[in-house]
Structures are given as structure tokens and as C-alpha cells.
mmCIF file of C-alpha atoms in Angstrom:
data_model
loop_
_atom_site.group_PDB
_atom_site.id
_atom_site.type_symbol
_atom_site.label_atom_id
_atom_site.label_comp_id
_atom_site.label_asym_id
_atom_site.label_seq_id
_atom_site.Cartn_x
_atom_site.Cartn_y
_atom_site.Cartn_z
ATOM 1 C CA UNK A 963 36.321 292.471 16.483
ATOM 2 C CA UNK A 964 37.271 295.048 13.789
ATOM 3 C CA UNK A 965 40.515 294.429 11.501
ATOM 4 C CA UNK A 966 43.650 295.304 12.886
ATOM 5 C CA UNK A 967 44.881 297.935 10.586
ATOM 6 C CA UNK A 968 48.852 297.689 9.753
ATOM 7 C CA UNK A 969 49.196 301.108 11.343
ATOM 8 C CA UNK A 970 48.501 299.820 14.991
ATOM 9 C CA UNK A 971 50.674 297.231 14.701
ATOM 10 C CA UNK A 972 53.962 299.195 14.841
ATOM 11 C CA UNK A 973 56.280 297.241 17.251
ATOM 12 C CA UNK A 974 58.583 294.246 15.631
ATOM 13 C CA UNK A 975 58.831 291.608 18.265
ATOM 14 C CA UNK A 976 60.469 287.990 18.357
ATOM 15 C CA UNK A 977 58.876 285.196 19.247
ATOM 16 C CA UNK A 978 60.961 282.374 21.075
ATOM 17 C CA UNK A 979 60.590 278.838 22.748
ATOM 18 C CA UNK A 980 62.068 277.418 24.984
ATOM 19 C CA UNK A 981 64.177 274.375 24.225
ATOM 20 C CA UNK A 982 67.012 272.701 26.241
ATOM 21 C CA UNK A 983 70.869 271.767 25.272
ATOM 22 C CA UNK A 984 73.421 270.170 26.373
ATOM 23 C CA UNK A 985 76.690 272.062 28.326
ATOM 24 C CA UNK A 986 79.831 270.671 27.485
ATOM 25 C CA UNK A 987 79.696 268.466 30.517
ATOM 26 C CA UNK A 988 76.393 266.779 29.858
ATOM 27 C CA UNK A 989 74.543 268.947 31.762
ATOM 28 C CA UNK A 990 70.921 270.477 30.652
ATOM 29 C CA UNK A 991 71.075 274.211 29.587
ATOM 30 C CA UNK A 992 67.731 276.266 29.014
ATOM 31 C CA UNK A 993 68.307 277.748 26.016
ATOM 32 C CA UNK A 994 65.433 280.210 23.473
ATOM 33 C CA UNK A 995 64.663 279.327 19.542
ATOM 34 C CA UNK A 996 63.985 282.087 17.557
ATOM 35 C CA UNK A 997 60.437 280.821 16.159
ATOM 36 C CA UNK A 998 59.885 284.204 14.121
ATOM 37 C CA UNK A 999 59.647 288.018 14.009
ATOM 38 C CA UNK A 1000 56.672 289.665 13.884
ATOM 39 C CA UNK A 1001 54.347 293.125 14.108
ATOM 40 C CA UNK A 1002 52.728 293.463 16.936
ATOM 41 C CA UNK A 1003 50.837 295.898 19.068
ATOM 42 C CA UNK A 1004 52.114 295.890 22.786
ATOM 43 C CA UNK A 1005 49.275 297.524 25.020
ATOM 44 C CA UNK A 1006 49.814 297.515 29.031
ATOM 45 C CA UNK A 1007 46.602 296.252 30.698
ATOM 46 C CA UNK A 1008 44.793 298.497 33.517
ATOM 47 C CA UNK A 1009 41.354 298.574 35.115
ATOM 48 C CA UNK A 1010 39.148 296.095 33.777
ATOM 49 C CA UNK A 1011 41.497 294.429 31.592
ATOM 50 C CA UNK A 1012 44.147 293.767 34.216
ATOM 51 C CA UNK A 1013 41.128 291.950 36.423
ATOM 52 C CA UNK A 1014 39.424 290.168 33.695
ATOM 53 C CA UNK A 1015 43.653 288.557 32.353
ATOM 54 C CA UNK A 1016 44.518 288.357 35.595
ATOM 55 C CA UNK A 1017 42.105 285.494 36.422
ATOM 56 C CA UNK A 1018 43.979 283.479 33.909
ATOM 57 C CA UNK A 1019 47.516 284.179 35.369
ATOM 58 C CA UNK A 1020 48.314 286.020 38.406
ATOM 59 C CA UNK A 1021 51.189 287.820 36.972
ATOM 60 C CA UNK A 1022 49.420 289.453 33.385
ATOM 61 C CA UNK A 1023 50.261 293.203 33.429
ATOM 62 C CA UNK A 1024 50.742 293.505 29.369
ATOM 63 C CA UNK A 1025 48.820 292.308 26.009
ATOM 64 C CA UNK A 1026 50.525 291.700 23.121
ATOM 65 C CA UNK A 1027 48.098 291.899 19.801
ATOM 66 C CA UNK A 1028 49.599 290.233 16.506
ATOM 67 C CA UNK A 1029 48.167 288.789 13.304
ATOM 68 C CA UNK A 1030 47.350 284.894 13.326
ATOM 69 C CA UNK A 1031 50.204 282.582 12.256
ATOM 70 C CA UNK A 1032 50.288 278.729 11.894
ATOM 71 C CA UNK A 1033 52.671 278.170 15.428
ATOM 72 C CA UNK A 1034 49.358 279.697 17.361
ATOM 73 C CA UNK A 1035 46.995 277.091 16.337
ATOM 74 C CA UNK A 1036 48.155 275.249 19.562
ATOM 75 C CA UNK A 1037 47.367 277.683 22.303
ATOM 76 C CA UNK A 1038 48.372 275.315 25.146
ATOM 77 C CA UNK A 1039 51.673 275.566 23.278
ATOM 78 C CA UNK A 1040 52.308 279.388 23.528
ATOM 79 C CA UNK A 1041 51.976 279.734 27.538
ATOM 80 C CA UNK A 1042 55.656 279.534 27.987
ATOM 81 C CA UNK A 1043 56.832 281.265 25.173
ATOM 82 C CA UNK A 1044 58.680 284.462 25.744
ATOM 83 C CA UNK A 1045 58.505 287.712 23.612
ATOM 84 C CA UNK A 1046 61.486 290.205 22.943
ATOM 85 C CA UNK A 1047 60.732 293.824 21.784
ATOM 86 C CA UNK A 1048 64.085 295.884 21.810
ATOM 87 C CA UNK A 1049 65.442 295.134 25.510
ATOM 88 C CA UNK A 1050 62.436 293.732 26.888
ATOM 89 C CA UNK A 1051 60.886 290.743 27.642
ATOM 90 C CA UNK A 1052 57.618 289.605 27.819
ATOM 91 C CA UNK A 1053 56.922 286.104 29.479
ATOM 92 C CA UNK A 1054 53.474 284.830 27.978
ATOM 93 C CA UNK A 1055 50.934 283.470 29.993
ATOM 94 C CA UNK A 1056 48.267 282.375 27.444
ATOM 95 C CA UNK A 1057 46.841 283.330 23.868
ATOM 96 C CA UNK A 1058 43.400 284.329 22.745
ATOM 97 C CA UNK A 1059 42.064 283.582 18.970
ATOM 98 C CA UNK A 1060 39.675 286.522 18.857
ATOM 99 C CA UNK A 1061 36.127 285.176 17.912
ATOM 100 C CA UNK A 1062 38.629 281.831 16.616
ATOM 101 C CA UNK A 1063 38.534 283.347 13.630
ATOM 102 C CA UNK A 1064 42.437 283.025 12.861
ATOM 103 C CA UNK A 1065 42.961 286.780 12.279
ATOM 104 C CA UNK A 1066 44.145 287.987 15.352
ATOM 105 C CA UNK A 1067 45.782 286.445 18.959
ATOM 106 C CA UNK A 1068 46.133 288.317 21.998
ATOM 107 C CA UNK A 1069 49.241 287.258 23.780
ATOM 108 C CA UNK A 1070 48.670 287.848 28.025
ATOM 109 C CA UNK A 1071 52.352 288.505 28.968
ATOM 110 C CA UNK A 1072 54.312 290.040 32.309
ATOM 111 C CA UNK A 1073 57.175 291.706 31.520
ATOM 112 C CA UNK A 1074 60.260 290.855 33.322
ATOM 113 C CA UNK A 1075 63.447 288.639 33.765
ATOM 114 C CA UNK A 1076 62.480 284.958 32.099
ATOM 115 C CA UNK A 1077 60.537 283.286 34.754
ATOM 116 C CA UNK A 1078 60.897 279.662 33.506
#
């Protein structure tokens, strides 16, 4: 894997969980926590690509690329996050560590309405 150069990365997305509340009746409300804003490089998948992602989940048609933070040491933990980039949202499926080398994660993502 070569370095990401800052140049490539030249879309600022946010990076949410989901997390549930309580309505004023008691109820359970799905609601999104900002977890941080990031640059990112947002690259839809064809060919190849889409194939190889899709194996992993059905729905893949986008990968996200951004630098390594702390909240993506958990991988199982970022298949349900969500990604916002202007008016758009990307529902991720799973992450990739490149080489698990904490440099660089691949988000697999649709792009859609939330789906959770």
C-alpha cells in the first residue's frame, strides 16, 4: 500500500453511531452520535472491486478511504456506522486495516436512506 497523500483525501465526512433515546413517552428512538469529522476519499466501486466487496455485503456499491483513528481499532464495531458527506449518506458495511498497519481503513458503504 503506498501513503495516502493529503491531496486525495479531499472530502470532509462525519462519522456517526448509532445510539438509542428515549421519546417523551418512554418509548425507544434511534437516534446518530456524531463520533468525529474527518478527510476522506469517497471512490464508487465497479468491476472487480464491486465483486470482490460485494462478497462481504450484498449491498457495497461505494469505498470510503480515511486515515486510521483510535474508534477503528474495533472493526466489528464500525459495520453499522453511517457516514455523512454533504447530503449523503453512506451506510457502512465493514472496515479494512490495509496490511493492519494502522495507517489507512477502507470503509465498504451503500449509499442510501439509513438502513438500520
Amino acid at each position: 500500500m503506498n501513503p495516502v497523500r493529503s491531496g486525495q483525501l479531499n472530502r470532509r465526512i462525519t462519522l456517526q453511531r448509532q445510539s438509542t433515546a428515549q421519546d417523551s413517552y418512554g418509548g425507544p428512538v434511534r437516534t446518530w452520535t456524531d463520533l468525529g469529522t474527518f478527510w476522506a476519499e469517497i471512490q464508487p466501486l465497479s468491476g472487480r472491486e464491486l465483486e470482490s466487496a460485494q462478497r462481504m455485503a450484498s449491498e457495497v456499491s461505494h469505498q470510503i478511504v480515511v486515515r486510521y483513528q483510535a474508534i477503528f481499532a474495533d472493526t466489528r464495531q464500525v459495520a453499522g456506522y453511517r457516514a455523512l458527506y454533504r447530503s449523503r449518506v453512506f451506510n457502512i458495511h465493514a472496515s479494512l486495516n490495509d496490511e493492519e498497519r494502522n495507517v489507512v481503513v477502507t470503509l465498504l458503504a451503500s449509499e442510501g436512506l439509513d438502513d438500520g
